[in-house]
Tab-separated table of C-alpha atoms in Angstrom:
chain	number	residue	atom	x	y	z
A	698	MET	CA	31.627	-84.320	-102.604
A	699	ILE	CA	33.697	-84.000	-99.435
A	700	ALA	CA	36.928	-83.776	-101.417
A	701	TRP	CA	35.636	-80.925	-103.583
A	702	ALA	CA	34.127	-79.044	-100.626
A	703	ASP	CA	37.463	-79.257	-98.797
A	704	TYR	CA	39.251	-77.756	-101.795
A	705	LEU	CA	36.690	-74.976	-102.259
A	706	TYR	CA	36.885	-73.890	-98.647
A	707	THR	CA	40.665	-74.210	-98.216
A	708	GLY	CA	42.109	-73.628	-101.684
A	709	ASN	CA	44.588	-76.447	-100.963
A	710	SER	CA	44.723	-79.122	-103.681
A	711	LYS	CA	47.133	-81.457	-101.859
A	712	SER	CA	44.322	-83.654	-100.567
A	713	LEU	CA	42.817	-83.869	-104.053
A	714	ALA	CA	46.153	-84.976	-105.494
A	715	GLN	CA	46.801	-87.498	-102.746
A	716	ASN	CA	43.369	-89.109	-103.065
A	717	TYR	CA	42.759	-88.705	-106.800
A	718	ALA	CA	43.353	-92.347	-107.712
A	719	ALA	CA	41.017	-93.552	-104.970
A	720	LEU	CA	38.328	-91.057	-105.987
A	721	LYS	CA	38.583	-92.024	-109.635
A	722	ASN	CA	38.955	-95.784	-109.320
A	723	ASN	CA	37.126	-96.735	-106.125
A	724	LYS	CA	34.424	-94.170	-105.361
A	725	LEU	CA	32.525	-93.652	-108.615
A	726	LEU	CA	31.189	-97.241	-108.906
A	727	GLN	CA	31.575	-97.044	-112.671
A	728	GLN	CA	31.990	-100.811	-112.793
A	729	TYR	CA	28.228	-100.987	-112.213
A	730	ALA	CA	27.339	-98.824	-115.221
A	731	ARG	CA	24.842	-100.433	-117.593
A	732	PRO	CA	26.443	-100.663	-121.041
A	733	SER	CA	23.297	-99.588	-122.886
A	734	ASP	CA	22.873	-96.163	-121.280
A	735	GLY	CA	25.553	-95.724	-118.605
A	736	LEU	CA	23.160	-95.685	-115.635
A	737	LEU	CA	24.397	-97.400	-112.483
A	738	ASN	CA	22.784	-100.766	-111.874
A	739	VAL	CA	22.957	-100.944	-108.102
A	740	SER	CA	20.532	-100.747	-105.211
A	741	GLY	CA	21.368	-98.174	-102.572
A	742	LEU	CA	20.411	-96.608	-99.259
A	743	ILE	CA	17.631	-94.151	-100.090
A	744	ASP	CA	17.131	-92.598	-96.659
A	745	TRP	CA	17.245	-93.553	-93.019
A	746	PRO	CA	15.231	-94.980	-91.328
A	747	THR	CA	12.960	-97.089	-93.556
A	748	GLY	CA	9.776	-95.297	-92.546
A	749	GLU	CA	11.174	-91.971	-93.771
A	750	ARG	CA	11.500	-92.924	-97.449
A	751	ASP	CA	8.066	-91.737	-98.624
A	752	ASN	CA	7.375	-95.295	-99.834
A	753	TYR	CA	10.268	-95.112	-102.281
A	754	VAL	CA	10.339	-98.200	-104.497
A	755	ASN	CA	14.000	-99.174	-104.522
A	756	ARG	CA	14.957	-100.539	-107.947
A	757	TYR	CA	18.450	-101.462	-109.113
A	758	ILE	CA	18.223	-98.750	-111.771
A	759	ASN	CA	16.986	-95.893	-109.594
A	760	THR	CA	16.875	-92.114	-109.426
A	761	VAL	CA	18.676	-91.485	-106.147
A	762	VAL	CA	21.836	-93.470	-106.877
A	763	ASN	CA	22.082	-92.116	-110.412
A	764	ALA	CA	21.482	-88.518	-109.322
A	765	PHE	CA	24.437	-88.834	-106.939
A	766	TYR	CA	26.435	-90.462	-109.742
A	767	TYR	CA	25.764	-87.557	-112.116
A	768	HIS	CA	26.689	-85.028	-109.448
A	769	THR	CA	29.959	-86.759	-108.569
A	770	LEU	CA	30.939	-87.062	-112.229
A	771	LEU	CA	30.665	-83.287	-112.563
A	772	LEU	CA	32.747	-82.812	-109.419
A	773	MET	CA	35.358	-85.269	-110.690
A	774	LYS	CA	35.552	-83.220	-113.897
A	775	GLN	CA	36.401	-80.138	-111.831
A	776	ILE	CA	38.874	-82.059	-109.659
A	777	ALA	CA	40.618	-83.402	-112.764
A	778	ASP	CA	40.810	-79.883	-114.188
A	779	VAL	CA	42.445	-78.571	-111.009
A	780	LEU	CA	45.050	-81.345	-111.103
A	781	GLY	CA	45.744	-81.020	-114.823
A	782	HIS	CA	44.268	-84.385	-115.844
A	783	THR	CA	42.795	-83.024	-119.060
A	784	ALA	CA	41.838	-86.325	-120.674
A	785	ASP	CA	40.112	-87.503	-117.495
A	786	ALA	CA	38.234	-84.223	-117.215
A	787	GLN	CA	36.908	-84.576	-120.768
A	788	GLN	CA	35.851	-88.158	-120.090
A	789	PHE	CA	34.038	-87.267	-116.870
A	790	GLU	CA	32.234	-84.433	-118.638
A	791	GLN	CA	31.174	-86.658	-121.534
A	792	THR	CA	29.986	-89.404	-119.201
A	793	ALA	CA	27.985	-86.904	-117.139
A	794	ALA	CA	26.317	-85.551	-120.297
A	795	GLY	CA	25.304	-89.087	-121.255
A	796	ILE	CA	23.935	-89.776	-117.772
A	797	TYR	CA	21.913	-86.563	-117.915
A	798	GLN	CA	20.186	-87.689	-121.111
A	799	SER	CA	19.644	-91.241	-119.868
A	800	PHE	CA	18.260	-89.919	-116.589
A	801	GLN	CA	15.612	-87.858	-118.399
A	802	SER	CA	14.697	-90.725	-120.700
A	803	VAL	CA	14.408	-93.451	-118.066
A	804	PHE	CA	13.147	-91.654	-114.976
A	805	PHE	CA	10.882	-88.776	-116.043
A	806	ASN	CA	7.155	-89.456	-116.153
A	807	PRO	CA	5.727	-86.929	-118.638
A	808	ALA	CA	2.140	-87.764	-117.726
A	809	ALA	CA	2.690	-86.806	-114.080
A	810	GLY	CA	5.400	-84.225	-114.733
A	811	VAL	CA	7.688	-85.701	-112.055
A	812	TYR	CA	10.428	-88.312	-111.710
A	813	ILE	CA	9.723	-91.932	-110.797
A	814	ASP	CA	11.663	-93.867	-108.179
A	815	GLY	CA	13.292	-96.208	-110.659
A	816	GLU	CA	12.980	-98.330	-113.744
A	817	GLY	CA	10.045	-100.704	-113.511
A	818	THR	CA	7.836	-98.654	-111.197
A	819	THR	CA	5.448	-95.759	-111.687
A	820	HIS	CA	5.744	-94.549	-108.092
A	821	SER	CA	7.190	-91.098	-107.436
A	822	ALA	CA	8.551	-90.407	-103.972
A	823	LEU	CA	9.812	-87.117	-102.617
A	824	HIS	CA	13.384	-88.423	-102.793
A	825	ALA	CA	13.107	-89.205	-106.511
A	826	ASN	CA	12.511	-85.506	-107.121
A	827	MET	CA	14.260	-83.520	-104.385
A	828	ILE	CA	17.695	-85.052	-105.048
A	829	PRO	CA	17.590	-84.511	-108.836
A	830	LEU	CA	16.484	-80.929	-108.118
A	831	ALA	CA	19.402	-80.385	-105.724
A	832	PHE	CA	21.889	-81.783	-108.254
A	833	GLY	CA	20.782	-79.844	-111.337
A	834	LEU	CA	19.028	-82.693	-113.129
A	835	VAL	CA	15.679	-80.946	-113.589
A	836	PRO	CA	15.443	-78.951	-116.855
A	837	ALA	CA	13.946	-75.472	-116.679
A	838	ASP	CA	10.709	-76.479	-118.427
A	839	ARG	CA	10.087	-79.243	-115.870
A	840	LYS	CA	11.127	-77.371	-112.744
A	841	ALA	CA	7.763	-75.821	-111.832
A	842	GLY	CA	5.980	-79.172	-111.778
A	843	VAL	CA	8.747	-80.885	-109.840
A	844	VAL	CA	8.960	-78.053	-107.303
A	845	ASP	CA	5.180	-78.071	-106.781
A	846	PHE	CA	5.301	-81.824	-106.167
A	847	ILE	CA	8.166	-81.446	-103.683
A	848	LYS	CA	6.397	-78.660	-101.799
A	849	SER	CA	3.215	-80.730	-101.592
A	850	LYS	CA	5.117	-83.453	-99.755
A	851	GLY	CA	6.418	-81.322	-96.911
A	852	MET	CA	9.118	-82.936	-94.764
A	853	ALA	CA	8.412	-86.489	-95.976
A	854	CYS	CA	12.014	-87.531	-95.365
A	855	SER	CA	14.414	-88.087	-92.506
A	856	VAL	CA	16.847	-85.627	-90.969
A	857	TYR	CA	19.414	-86.968	-93.475
A	858	GLY	CA	17.223	-86.364	-96.518
A	859	ALA	CA	16.336	-82.891	-95.245
A	860	GLN	CA	19.769	-81.658	-96.381
A	861	TYR	CA	18.955	-82.259	-100.040
A	862	LEU	CA	15.337	-81.157	-99.731
A	863	LEU	CA	16.425	-77.781	-98.360
A	864	GLU	CA	19.287	-77.382	-100.859
A	865	GLY	CA	16.980	-78.159	-103.770
A	866	LEU	CA	14.373	-75.644	-102.654
A	867	PHE	CA	16.904	-72.850	-102.132
A	868	LEU	CA	18.608	-73.532	-105.474
A	869	ALA	CA	15.181	-73.370	-107.144
A	870	GLY	CA	14.489	-69.973	-105.549
A	871	GLU	CA	11.918	-71.404	-103.149
A	872	GLU	CA	13.461	-69.984	-100.001
A	873	GLU	CA	10.159	-69.252	-98.287
A	874	ALA	CA	9.166	-72.916	-98.505
A	875	ALA	CA	12.591	-73.981	-97.254
A	876	ILE	CA	12.587	-71.561	-94.316
A	877	ALA	CA	9.049	-72.660	-93.432
A	878	LEU	CA	10.287	-76.255	-93.177
A	879	MET	CA	13.229	-75.228	-90.993
A	880	THR	CA	11.013	-73.264	-88.608
A	881	SER	CA	8.077	-75.681	-88.552
A	882	ASP	CA	6.869	-77.122	-85.254
A	883	SER	CA	5.385	-80.248	-86.855
A	884	PRO	CA	6.378	-83.737	-85.614
A	885	ARG	CA	9.040	-83.818	-88.374
A	886	SER	CA	10.964	-80.721	-87.340
A	887	TRP	CA	13.907	-79.418	-85.371
A	888	VAL	CA	11.431	-77.840	-82.978
A	889	ASN	CA	10.184	-81.358	-82.241
A	890	MET	CA	13.709	-82.411	-81.259
A	891	MET	CA	13.728	-79.637	-78.659
A	892	ARG	CA	10.210	-80.546	-77.605
A	893	GLU	CA	11.424	-84.070	-76.833
A	894	GLY	CA	14.194	-82.691	-74.647
A	895	SER	CA	17.282	-82.783	-76.846
A	896	THR	CA	19.822	-79.941	-76.884
A	897	ILE	CA	21.780	-81.447	-79.805
A	898	THR	CA	20.390	-82.549	-83.173
A	899	MET	CA	19.103	-86.100	-83.039
A	900	GLU	CA	19.392	-89.098	-85.362
A	901	ALA	CA	15.697	-88.848	-86.280
A	902	TRP	CA	12.867	-86.352	-85.876
A	903	GLY	CA	11.778	-88.051	-82.668
A	904	GLU	CA	11.329	-91.354	-80.911
A	905	ALA	CA	8.182	-92.064	-82.918
A	906	TYR	CA	10.346	-92.353	-86.034
A	907	LYS	CA	13.229	-94.367	-84.556
A	908	SER	CA	12.839	-95.827	-81.094
A	909	ASN	CA	16.572	-96.415	-80.588
A	910	LEU	CA	17.752	-93.032	-81.887
A	911	ASP	CA	20.696	-91.231	-80.376
A	912	TRP	CA	20.698	-87.572	-79.363
A	913	ASN	CA	23.946	-86.391	-80.940
A	914	HIS	CA	23.811	-86.897	-84.678
A	915	ALA	CA	25.622	-84.486	-86.994
A	916	TRP	CA	23.550	-85.548	-89.989
A	917	GLY	CA	20.491	-84.074	-88.272
A	918	ALA	CA	22.066	-80.606	-88.323
A	919	ALA	CA	21.249	-79.460	-91.858
A	920	PRO	CA	20.247	-75.896	-90.835
A	921	ALA	CA	23.738	-75.391	-89.387
A	922	ASN	CA	25.110	-75.291	-92.939
A	923	ILE	CA	21.956	-74.241	-94.788
A	924	ILE	CA	21.616	-70.955	-92.856
A	925	PRO	CA	25.111	-69.607	-93.712
A	926	ARG	CA	25.233	-71.120	-97.203
A	927	PHE	CA	21.743	-70.245	-98.404
A	928	VAL	CA	19.758	-68.016	-96.027
A	929	ALA	CA	22.809	-65.740	-95.791
A	930	GLY	CA	24.056	-67.059	-99.135
A	931	ILE	CA	27.763	-67.095	-98.225
A	932	ARG	CA	29.743	-69.629	-100.264
A	933	PRO	CA	33.150	-69.666	-102.008
A	934	LEU	CA	33.033	-68.588	-105.658
A	935	GLU	CA	36.746	-69.286	-106.022
A	936	PRO	CA	38.844	-71.838	-104.095
A	937	GLY	CA	39.971	-70.756	-100.663
A	938	PHE	CA	37.484	-67.874	-100.701
A	939	ALA	CA	39.662	-65.812	-103.021
A	940	LYS	CA	36.231	-64.644	-104.132
A	941	ALA	CA	33.072	-65.096	-102.110
A	942	LEU	CA	29.452	-65.308	-103.107
A	943	ILE	CA	27.134	-63.348	-100.859
A	944	GLY	CA	23.649	-64.049	-102.136
A	945	PRO	CA	21.149	-63.942	-99.266
A	946	GLN	CA	17.801	-65.696	-99.654
A	947	PRO	CA	15.937	-64.433	-96.592
A	948	GLY	CA	12.417	-65.117	-97.802
A	949	ALA	CA	10.004	-63.223	-95.574
A	950	LEU	CA	12.579	-62.491	-92.868
A	951	ASN	CA	12.918	-58.817	-91.998
A	952	SER	CA	16.386	-59.086	-90.510
A	953	LEU	CA	19.398	-61.330	-90.294
A	954	GLN	CA	22.880	-61.093	-88.855
A	955	ILE	CA	25.698	-63.577	-89.363
A	956	LYS	CA	29.447	-63.982	-89.040
A	957	THR	CA	30.835	-66.705	-91.293
A	958	PRO	CA	34.453	-67.797	-90.780
A	959	THR	CA	36.643	-68.426	-93.813
A	960	ILE	CA	40.304	-69.267	-94.231
A	961	ARG	CA	40.917	-65.552	-95.018
A	962	GLY	CA	38.902	-64.149	-92.122
A	963	ASP	CA	35.301	-63.597	-91.109
A	964	ILE	CA	32.609	-62.410	-93.488
A	965	HIS	CA	29.956	-60.340	-91.715
A	966	LEU	CA	26.495	-59.767	-93.154
A	967	SER	CA	23.460	-58.087	-91.668
A	968	MET	CA	20.145	-57.187	-93.269
A	969	ASP	CA	17.437	-54.801	-92.151
A	970	ARG	CA	14.217	-54.657	-94.168
A	971	GLN	CA	11.897	-51.688	-93.862
A	972	PRO	CA	8.737	-50.925	-95.885
A	973	ASP	CA	10.587	-48.556	-98.213
A	974	ARG	CA	14.110	-49.978	-98.262
A	975	CYS	CA	16.398	-52.851	-97.441
A	976	THR	CA	19.878	-52.231	-96.032
A	977	PHE	CA	22.765	-54.687	-96.067
A	978	HIS	CA	25.961	-54.210	-94.073
A	979	ILE	CA	28.811	-56.335	-95.428
A	980	THR	CA	32.346	-56.826	-94.144
A	981	ILE	CA	34.758	-58.622	-96.474
A	982	PRO	CA	38.197	-59.728	-95.187
A	983	ALA	CA	41.489	-58.608	-96.709
A	984	ASN	CA	42.688	-60.478	-99.815
A	985	MET	CA	39.142	-61.309	-100.830
A	986	THR	CA	36.594	-59.935	-103.269
A	987	ALA	CA	32.901	-60.767	-103.375
A	988	ARG	CA	29.880	-60.898	-105.610
A	989	PHE	CA	26.761	-59.591	-103.885
A	990	VAL	CA	23.575	-61.029	-105.385
A	991	LEU	CA	20.439	-59.040	-104.708
A	992	PRO	CA	17.680	-61.132	-103.108
A	993	ALA	CA	14.510	-61.768	-105.072
A	994	MET	CA	12.643	-59.486	-102.684
A	995	CYS	CA	14.643	-56.559	-104.155
A	996	ASP	CA	13.297	-57.088	-107.672
A	997	ASN	CA	10.704	-54.334	-107.266
A	998	TYR	CA	13.291	-51.738	-106.268
A	999	ALA	CA	15.273	-49.745	-108.821
A	1000	ASP	CA	17.446	-47.471	-106.657
A	1001	ILE	CA	20.492	-49.433	-105.524
A	1002	SER	CA	23.507	-47.805	-103.892
A	1003	LEU	CA	26.881	-49.083	-102.714
A	1004	ASP	CA	28.580	-47.048	-99.993
A	1005	GLY	CA	26.410	-44.033	-100.781
A	1006	ASN	CA	26.997	-44.037	-104.556
A	1007	PRO	CA	24.856	-45.507	-107.349
A	1008	ALA	CA	25.798	-49.166	-107.687
A	1009	VAL	CA	26.781	-50.751	-110.996
A	1010	VAL	CA	24.318	-53.631	-111.165
A	1011	GLN	CA	24.911	-56.495	-113.582
A	1012	GLN	CA	22.376	-59.084	-114.655
A	1013	GLU	CA	22.507	-62.711	-115.798
A	1014	GLY	CA	19.106	-64.199	-116.462
A	1015	THR	CA	16.888	-63.124	-113.578
A	1016	GLN	CA	19.828	-62.640	-111.199
A	1017	ARG	CA	21.047	-59.108	-110.426
A	1018	PHE	CA	24.361	-58.582	-108.682
A	1019	ILE	CA	27.194	-56.192	-107.807
A	1020	ASP	CA	30.594	-57.589	-108.770
A	1021	PRO	CA	33.247	-57.154	-107.584
A	1022	ILE	CA	33.088	-55.710	-104.111
A	1023	GLY	CA	36.508	-55.372	-102.490
A	1024	SER	CA	37.626	-56.030	-98.954
A	1025	GLY	CA	36.427	-53.706	-96.219
A	1026	ILE	CA	33.152	-52.512	-94.739
A	1027	HIS	CA	30.341	-51.792	-97.191
A	1028	VAL	CA	26.691	-50.747	-97.157
A	1029	VAL	CA	24.231	-51.686	-99.895
A	1030	VAL	CA	20.863	-49.918	-99.826
A	1031	VAL	CA	17.990	-50.990	-102.057
A	1032	ARG	CA	14.899	-48.795	-102.333
């Protein structure tokens, strides 16, 4: 995951090439694949600390490890494509497709409409559902039930698990629920870290959850990447930000303003929502194009302009977007 993120944000494949053998042979744990269905047969760290696992029943054939396995297989397929390893790419893709089917067969509980923790248990923890949701393992016809289950759990995970909980909710279009979790003042919240006196994100939500926690843990800083990547929606569509995605998911927010650095320069985005319109100011650096995805809150508006002229709006599924937008300063008005 780190290797692919580095390539997406830099556009430099040298690190991928240098580490390809290690990624392929040492990091995938394919030696633990069960011959009958390909699922990894290995216990793993579900969350940290123990009390933050929502009573997850850790089995050797379990949802969390195999969700990560599926996700990394898909990333390895893309890495192999970039490096020209065509046969490897085909193999990774085929293996991932098999894991997807096995995952649905072994881990989905049709009676409850959610995923179980692992083979041999009927228990369903938050983690068994939020991580598959974040990694694209929940089919469309099962998503509503899984999302409802996840939302009913609240922040029943640690600061580490919060990363995947928030990603899953945003990817499922549940930005209001995700933003509510980020701005909550409950005991499991970033507000609670401040309430306990910390000025840097902590290892746990508070001393009640880990008595020997430290007060400078990067893995407690999920909003620091979630806000630019999902609330503002700024992510690379092409390696090295040759093309950027700008797809804000502001939920009920009336305004936002952000500057996101990229290897090609800073992307600026601001939003101002009024009762009759929503205005976006966008600055795109030189040598970059962008796709601007209209937020869900704009669905009820039909008049969309780009720089004072009627915008050409494209649609894929329920998503509406303007593509491409070139470098420079732009204004999108929706009303």
